[in-house]
Short mmCIF file of C-alpha atoms in Angstrom, two decimals:
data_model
loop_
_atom_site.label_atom_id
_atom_site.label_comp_id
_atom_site.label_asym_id
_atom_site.label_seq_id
_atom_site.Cartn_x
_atom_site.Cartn_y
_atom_site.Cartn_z
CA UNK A 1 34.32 126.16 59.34
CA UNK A 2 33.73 127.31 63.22
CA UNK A 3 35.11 130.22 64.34
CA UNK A 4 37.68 129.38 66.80
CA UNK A 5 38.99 131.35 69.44
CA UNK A 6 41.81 133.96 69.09
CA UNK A 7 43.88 131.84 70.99
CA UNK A 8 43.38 127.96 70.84
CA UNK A 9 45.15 127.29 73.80
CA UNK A 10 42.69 129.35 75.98
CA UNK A 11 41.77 128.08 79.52
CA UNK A 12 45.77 126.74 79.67
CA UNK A 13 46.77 125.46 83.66
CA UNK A 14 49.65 127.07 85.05
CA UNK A 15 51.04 125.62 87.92
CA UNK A 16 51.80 122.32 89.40
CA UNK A 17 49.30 119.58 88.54
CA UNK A 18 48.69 117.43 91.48
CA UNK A 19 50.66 114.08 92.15
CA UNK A 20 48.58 111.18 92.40
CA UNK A 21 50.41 107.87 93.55
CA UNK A 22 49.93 106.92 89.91
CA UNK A 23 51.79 110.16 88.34
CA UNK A 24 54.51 109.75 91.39
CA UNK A 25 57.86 108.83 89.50
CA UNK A 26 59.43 105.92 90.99
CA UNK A 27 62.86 105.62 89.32
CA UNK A 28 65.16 108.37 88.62
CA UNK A 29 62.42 111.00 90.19
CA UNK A 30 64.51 113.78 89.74
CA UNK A 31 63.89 113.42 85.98
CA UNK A 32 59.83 113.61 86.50
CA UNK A 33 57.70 117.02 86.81
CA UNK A 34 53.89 117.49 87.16
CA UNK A 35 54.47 120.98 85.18
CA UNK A 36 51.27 121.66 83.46
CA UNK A 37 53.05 124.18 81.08
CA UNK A 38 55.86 121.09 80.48
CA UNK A 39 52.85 118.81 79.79
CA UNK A 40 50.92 121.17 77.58
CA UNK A 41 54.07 121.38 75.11
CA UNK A 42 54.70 118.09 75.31
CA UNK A 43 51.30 117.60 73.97
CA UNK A 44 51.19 119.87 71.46
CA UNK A 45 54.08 119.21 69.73
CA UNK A 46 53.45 115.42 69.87
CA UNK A 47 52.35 114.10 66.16
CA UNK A 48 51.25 111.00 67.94
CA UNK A 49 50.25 108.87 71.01
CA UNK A 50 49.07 105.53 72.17
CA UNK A 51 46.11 104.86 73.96
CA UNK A 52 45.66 102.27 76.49
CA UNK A 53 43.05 100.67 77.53
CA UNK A 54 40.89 97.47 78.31
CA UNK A 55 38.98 95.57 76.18
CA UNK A 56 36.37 93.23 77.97
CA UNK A 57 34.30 92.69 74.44
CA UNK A 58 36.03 90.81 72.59
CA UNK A 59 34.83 88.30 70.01
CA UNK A 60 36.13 84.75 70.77
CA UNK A 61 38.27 85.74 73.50
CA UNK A 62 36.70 85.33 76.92
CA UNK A 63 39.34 87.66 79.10
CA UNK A 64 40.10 91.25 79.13
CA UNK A 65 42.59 92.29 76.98
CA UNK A 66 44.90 95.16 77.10
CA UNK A 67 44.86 97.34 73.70
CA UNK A 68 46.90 100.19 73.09
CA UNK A 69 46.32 102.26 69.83
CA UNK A 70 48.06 105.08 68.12
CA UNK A 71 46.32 107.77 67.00
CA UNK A 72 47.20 111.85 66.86
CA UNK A 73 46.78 113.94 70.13
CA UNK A 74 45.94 117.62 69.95
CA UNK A 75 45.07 119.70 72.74
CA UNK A 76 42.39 122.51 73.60
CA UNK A 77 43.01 124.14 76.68
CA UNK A 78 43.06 121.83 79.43
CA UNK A 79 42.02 118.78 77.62
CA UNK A 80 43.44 116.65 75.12
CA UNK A 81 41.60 115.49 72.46
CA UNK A 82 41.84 112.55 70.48
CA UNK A 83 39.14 111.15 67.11
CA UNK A 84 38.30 108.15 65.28
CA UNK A 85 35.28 106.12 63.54
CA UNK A 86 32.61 106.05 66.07
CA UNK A 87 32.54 102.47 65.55
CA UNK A 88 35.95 101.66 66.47
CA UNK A 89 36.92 99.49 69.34
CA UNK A 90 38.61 102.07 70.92
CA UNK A 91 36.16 104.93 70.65
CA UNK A 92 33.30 102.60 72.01
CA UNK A 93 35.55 101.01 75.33
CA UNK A 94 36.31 104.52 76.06
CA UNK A 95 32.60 105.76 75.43
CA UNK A 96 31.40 103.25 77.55
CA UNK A 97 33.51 104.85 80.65
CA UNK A 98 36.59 103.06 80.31
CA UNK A 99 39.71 104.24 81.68
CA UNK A 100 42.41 104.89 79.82
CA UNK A 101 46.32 105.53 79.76
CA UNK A 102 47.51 108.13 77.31
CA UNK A 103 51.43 107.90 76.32
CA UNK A 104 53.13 110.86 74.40
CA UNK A 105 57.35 109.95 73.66
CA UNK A 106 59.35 112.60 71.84
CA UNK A 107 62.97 111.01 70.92
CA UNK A 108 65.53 114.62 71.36
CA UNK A 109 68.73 112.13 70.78
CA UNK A 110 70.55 109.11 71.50
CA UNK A 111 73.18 109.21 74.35
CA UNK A 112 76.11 107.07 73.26
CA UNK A 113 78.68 106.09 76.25
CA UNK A 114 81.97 105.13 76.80
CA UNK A 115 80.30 101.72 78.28
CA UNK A 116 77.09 99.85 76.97
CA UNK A 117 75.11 100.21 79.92
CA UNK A 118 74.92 103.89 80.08
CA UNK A 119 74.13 103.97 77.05
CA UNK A 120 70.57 106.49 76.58
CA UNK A 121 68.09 108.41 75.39
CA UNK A 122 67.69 112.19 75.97
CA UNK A 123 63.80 112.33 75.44
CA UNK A 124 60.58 114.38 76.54
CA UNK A 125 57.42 112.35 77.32
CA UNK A 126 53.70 112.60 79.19
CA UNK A 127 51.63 110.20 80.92
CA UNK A 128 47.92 111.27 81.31
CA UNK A 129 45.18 108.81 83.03
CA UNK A 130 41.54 109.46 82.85
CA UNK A 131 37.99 108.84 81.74
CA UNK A 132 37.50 110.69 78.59
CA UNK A 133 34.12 112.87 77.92
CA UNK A 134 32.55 112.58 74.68
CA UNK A 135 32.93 115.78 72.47
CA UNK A 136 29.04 115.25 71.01
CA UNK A 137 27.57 119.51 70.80
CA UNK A 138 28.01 120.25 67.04
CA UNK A 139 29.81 123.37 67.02
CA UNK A 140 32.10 122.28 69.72
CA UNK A 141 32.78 119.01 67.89
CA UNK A 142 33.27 120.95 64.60
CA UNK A 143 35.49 123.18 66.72
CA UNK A 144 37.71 120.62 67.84
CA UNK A 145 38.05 119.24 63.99
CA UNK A 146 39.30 122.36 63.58
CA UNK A 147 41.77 122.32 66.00
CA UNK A 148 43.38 119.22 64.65
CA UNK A 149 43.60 121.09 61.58
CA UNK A 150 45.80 123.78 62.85
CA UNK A 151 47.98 121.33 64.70
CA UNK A 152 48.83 119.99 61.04
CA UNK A 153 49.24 123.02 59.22
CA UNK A 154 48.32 126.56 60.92
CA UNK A 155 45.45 128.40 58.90
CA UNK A 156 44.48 124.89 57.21
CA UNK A 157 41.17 125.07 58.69
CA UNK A 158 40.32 127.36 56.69
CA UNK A 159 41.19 126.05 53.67
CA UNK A 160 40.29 122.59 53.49
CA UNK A 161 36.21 121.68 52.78
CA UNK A 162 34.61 121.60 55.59
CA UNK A 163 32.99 117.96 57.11
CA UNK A 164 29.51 117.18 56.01
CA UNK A 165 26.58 115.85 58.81
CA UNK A 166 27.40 112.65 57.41
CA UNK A 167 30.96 112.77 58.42
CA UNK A 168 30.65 114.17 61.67
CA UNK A 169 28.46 111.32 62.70
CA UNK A 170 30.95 109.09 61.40
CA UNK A 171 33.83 110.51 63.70
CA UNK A 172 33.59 110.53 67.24
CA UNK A 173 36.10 112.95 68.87
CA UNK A 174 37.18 112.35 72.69
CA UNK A 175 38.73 114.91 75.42
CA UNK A 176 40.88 114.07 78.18
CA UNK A 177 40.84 116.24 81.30
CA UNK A 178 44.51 116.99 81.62
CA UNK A 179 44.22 116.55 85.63
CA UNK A 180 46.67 113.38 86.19
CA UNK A 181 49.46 113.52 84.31
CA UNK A 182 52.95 113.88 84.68
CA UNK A 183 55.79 114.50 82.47
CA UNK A 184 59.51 113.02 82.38
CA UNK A 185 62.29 114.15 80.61
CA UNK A 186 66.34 113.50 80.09
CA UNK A 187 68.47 115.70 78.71
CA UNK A 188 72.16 116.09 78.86
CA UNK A 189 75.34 114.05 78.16
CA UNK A 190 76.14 110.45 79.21
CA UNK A 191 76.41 109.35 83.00
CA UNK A 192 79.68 107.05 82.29
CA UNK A 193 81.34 105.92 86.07
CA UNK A 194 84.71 107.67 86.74
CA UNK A 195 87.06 104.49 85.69
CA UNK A 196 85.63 104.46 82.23
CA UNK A 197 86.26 108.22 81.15
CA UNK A 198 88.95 107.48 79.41
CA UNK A 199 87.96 104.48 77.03
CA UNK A 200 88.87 105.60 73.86
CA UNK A 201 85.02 105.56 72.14
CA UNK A 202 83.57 108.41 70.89
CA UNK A 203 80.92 109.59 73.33
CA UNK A 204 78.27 112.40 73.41
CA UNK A 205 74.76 112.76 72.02
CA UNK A 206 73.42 112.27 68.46
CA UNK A 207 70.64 114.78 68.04
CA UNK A 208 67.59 113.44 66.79
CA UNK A 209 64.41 115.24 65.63
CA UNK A 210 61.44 115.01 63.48
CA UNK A 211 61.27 117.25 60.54
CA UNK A 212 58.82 117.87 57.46
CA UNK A 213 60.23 117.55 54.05
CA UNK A 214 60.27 118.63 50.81
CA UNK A 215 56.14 118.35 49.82
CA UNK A 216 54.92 115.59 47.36
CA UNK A 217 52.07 116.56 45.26
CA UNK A 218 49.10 114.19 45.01
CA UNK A 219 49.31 113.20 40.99
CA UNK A 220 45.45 113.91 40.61
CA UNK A 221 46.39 117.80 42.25
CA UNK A 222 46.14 120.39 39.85
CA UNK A 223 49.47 121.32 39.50
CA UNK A 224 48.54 125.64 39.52
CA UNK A 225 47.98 124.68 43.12
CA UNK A 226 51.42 125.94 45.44
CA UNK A 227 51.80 123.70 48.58
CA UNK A 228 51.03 125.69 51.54
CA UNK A 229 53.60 123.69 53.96
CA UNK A 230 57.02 124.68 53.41
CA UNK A 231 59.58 121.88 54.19
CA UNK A 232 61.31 122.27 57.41
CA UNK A 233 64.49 121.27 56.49
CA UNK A 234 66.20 122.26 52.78
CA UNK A 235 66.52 119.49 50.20
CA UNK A 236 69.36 117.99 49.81
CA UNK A 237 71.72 119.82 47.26
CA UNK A 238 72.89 117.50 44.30
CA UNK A 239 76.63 117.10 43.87
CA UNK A 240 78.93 116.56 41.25
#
């Protein structure tokens, strides 16, 4: 395992990232911010994103094509990072110098109103553009493997075998300068107009939220083994 630093999130911006005329919000603008501390938690507690991108090499299919592909974000100081097979469509369009747009949605809850149309979401989210660097220095690359590992379960780096020359040629990790980005966000109750406050319908907000639950053991695990993630939530309780 590489030793990594005391705090991961070293090198973190503070401030106001710069607006760009693609970060600018365009509707509802009081709902955007180019908060780099906003963005960072955004990204960090984000257990996935989509990457966008263009794909001009495609077998059988003369045009460009648009691609976007999930995969799990993590973040090392100012950069996030993303991994996959080093021979995967997306890792080679984006190695090549492609451009890409990187999407992060958390759901918070669901905004029910008095009237369908203001009906909602309340919901955190981050768009990043940029040209990805390749992570290719072995103990940096090793480094960032470990920092995925931490995102999943804290001290898990540690734990878990580390990857073999083999596998780190196999898996090509990629950081993002986070530079232009912005983050937009609702929170709150519903908007309904003035004449419909008193339809009788139940309105308010449904929290939502994403939780961890009770751990399922792999049947080939040696059952001495405790899990080292503890649910998030309790199980439920059985009744009568």
């Amino acid at each position: 395992m590489t030793s990594l630093p005391a705090d991961p999130a070293a090198g973190t911006a503070t401030g106001t990232l710069p607006q760009t005329p693609r970060t600018r919000p365009v509707r509802l603008g009081e709902r955007g911010s180019h908060d780099a501390a906003l963005i960072h938690a955004i990204i960090d507690e984000a257990p996935i994103c989509h990457v966008g991108f263009v794909d001009d090499a495609i077998k059988g299919h003369a045009a460009p094509s648009p691609m976007v592909i999930p995969t799990i974000p993590w973040r090392v100081g100012n950069e996030l990072l993303i991994h996959g097979a080093s021979s995967s469509r997306m890792i080679r369009r984006l190695q090549e110098g492609g451009e890409a747009c990187v999407t992060i949605s958390l759901i918070d809850g669901w905004v029910l109103a008095r009237s369908a149309f203001h009906h909602s979401v309340n919901y955190r989210s981050v768009m990043l553009f940029g040209r990805p660097r390749l992570v290719a220095e072995e103990a940096e690359k090793r480094a960032a493997l470990d920092a995925l590992m931490e995102k999943i379960e804290p001290g898990r780096s540690a734990k878990v075998r580390a990857p073999t020359v083999q596998e780190l040629k196999a898996t090509a990790v990629l950081a993002f300068p986070i530079a232009e980005a912005s983050a937009k966000r609702r929170s709150g109750p519903p908007g309904d107009d003035p004449e419909d406050m008193a339809h009788p319908v139940w309105a308010g907000v449904v929290p939502l939220r994403l939780v961890s639950g009770e751990p399922i053991r792999d049947p080939a695990q040696d059952p001495s083994v405790a899990p080292s993630v503890a649910p998030s939530v309790a199980p439920a309780q059985a009744t009568g």
